[in-house]
Amino acid sequence: MASRGGFTNRIGFIAAAAGSAVGLGNIWRFPYEAGENGGAAFLIIYLICMVLIGFPIMVGEIAIGRATKLNAYGAYSKLGGKWWALIGIWGILSAVMFLSVYNVIAGWAFAYFIQFVNGSLMKVTDFGSHFGTQISDVTDLFFYSLGFMVITGIIVARGIKKGIESAAKILMPSLFVLLIGLILYSFTLENAMDGVRYYLIPDFSAITFKTVYSALGQAFFSLSLGMAALVTYGSYISKRENIISAAGLVVGTDTMVAFLAGLLIFPLVFSQGVSPTQGPGLVFVVLPGIFTSMGSVTGTLVGGAFFLLLCFAALTSTISLLEIPVTFLVDEKGYSRKKIVIAFSVIVFLIGIPSMLSQGAVDGLTNFLYYEGQSKAVLDFIFDVFSDTGLPLGGFLMSVFIATKWKLHNFNEELAIGNPGYLGSMLNKFLNFSISFFAPLFLGIMFITTVLDKFFGIQLF
Ligand code: TRP
């Protein structure tokens, strides 16, 4: 069998896994979730979810990957037999579906970047209607989403070390530089501090049961959990490395970027006196208007830098999503990586077409299904099934798998490699408690309440 390759070292793995985690979730989704759910109060609950559930689940996924050195399906099947392998199959299927939609949204970011650079956005006056026209303009989007998929494919085809790791080592530091530069600039704007205050002073009255679930859902989405992405990346790290500290750094980086994205966006929004509770349109409707009002030179620079940042963040995430099915076929069938990458890029792109057409272009796809009291597009539906509902399910099943089938002592032994003194430590006890009790309990409840609430209109809480 051809060698599957692997990350050079810890840093390579951390860069790639942090790249997977840092994505549209941090820069596009986190600020509007925080904006709608009480600012800092949301942030605090989010941090608690990260530590108590996100971090243990991440460690669990990486351990399963590294213990077997196999893809999502192969790993579960080796440790648990053919029924448990369904968790891996679910992960691979979810990754393909999720990527098909994620790539469409990445295409929007790519379009906005190009249009800031070539100056065409500077002429727009009404960004609400521009966004509507943009996302229903099929020829345009076809081109940008395809472009994004091709770039993703080229990097993944180059393999773990030369492709994924090298790309992450360039993209992640660039992302930080862009982010910090933009934050410093946004702080110089008038009323910027009102935005900082809104973001950092908690309003606990905004917290409800639903806030907790939004925060947990956001933590899962943002850390790339529940879809075997980290089982896949974990299968490429060496036995010498300390999984727990690597996972800690990934969680830390991801949280930091989300936090900084808020610190950039709220001052911008407040400097123009617009409301921060705009939902998903925040980044594509409110921000471009703010950038263009800065005048043509500054607007082009700041707007261009912002959407470049968004593209970099999305790219390291699409890479990790594409790697899930690719590793699967490289391991299980031994086909050449390049051929598999081409095949999956085409498949994912084709699956994404109905989502692309569901933003106004084709009515039957735009008003595809009716639930949660509103008509939903194919794009929303796929996110609802494979992200909001599917990720907690994936996390739930993984923790049940470790606790009941693989067994905690095997899990602990894997973590003790490269980590002397781990067995019996407080951290060991905490991780076992979370994986075998706390995480499955919360994720199970979350899965059930989400299904009932979303698809059946039944609210338990
Ligand atoms: N974490 C990414 C983001 O925040 C999205 C993502 C990439 C993801 N790979 C994933 C989510 C795997 C779940 C599973 O945008």
Coordinates of C-alpha atoms and ligand atoms in Angstrom, one line a residue, residues 18-29 61 95 98 102 218-230 254 313-314 316-318 320-321 324 386-387 391, ligand 1:
A18 CA -6.6 25.1 13.9
G19 CA -7.0 25.9 10.2
S20 CA -9.9 23.5 10.1
A21 CA -11.4 25.0 13.2
V22 CA -11.0 28.6 12.2
G23 CA -13.4 29.3 9.4
L24 CA -16.6 31.0 8.4
G25 CA -17.9 29.8 11.8
N26 CA -15.6 32.2 13.6
I27 CA -15.8 35.3 11.4
W28 CA -19.2 35.1 9.8
R29 CA -21.3 33.1 12.3
E61 CA -11.7 12.2 18.0
A95 CA -18.6 16.0 5.4
F98 CA -21.6 20.1 4.6
Y102 CA -19.9 25.6 2.8
Q218 CA -21.6 27.1 17.8
A219 CA -18.7 25.4 19.7
F220 CA -19.2 22.2 17.7
F221 CA -19.4 24.0 14.4
S222 CA -16.4 26.1 15.2
L223 CA -14.2 23.3 16.5
S224 CA -15.0 21.1 13.5
L225 CA -16.3 18.4 15.8
G226 CA -18.9 15.6 15.2
M227 CA -17.9 14.8 11.6
A228 CA -14.7 12.8 12.1
A229 CA -12.6 15.6 10.7
L230 CA -10.3 15.3 13.7
D254 CA -10.1 28.9 17.6
A313 CA -10.3 31.1 7.0
A314 CA -12.8 29.3 4.8
T316 CA -8.3 25.9 5.6
S317 CA -11.8 24.6 6.5
T318 CA -12.8 23.3 3.1
S320 CA -10.2 19.6 6.1
L321 CA -13.7 18.7 4.9
I324 CA -12.3 13.3 5.2
F386 CA -25.9 18.0 8.7
S387 CA -24.7 20.9 11.0
L391 CA -22.9 17.5 14.6
Ligands
TRP1 N1 -14.9 24.8 11.8 C1 -15.2 25.4 10.6 C2 -15.7 26.8 10.8 O1 -15.7 27.3 11.9 C3 -16.2 24.5 9.8 C4 -15.7 23.1 9.6 C5 -14.6 22.7 8.9 C6 -16.3 22.0 10.2 N2 -14.5 21.4 9.0 C7 -15.5 20.9 9.7 C8 -17.3 21.8 11.0 C9 -15.8 19.6 10.2 C10 -17.7 20.6 11.4 C11 -16.9 19.5 11.0 O2 -16.1 27.4 9.9

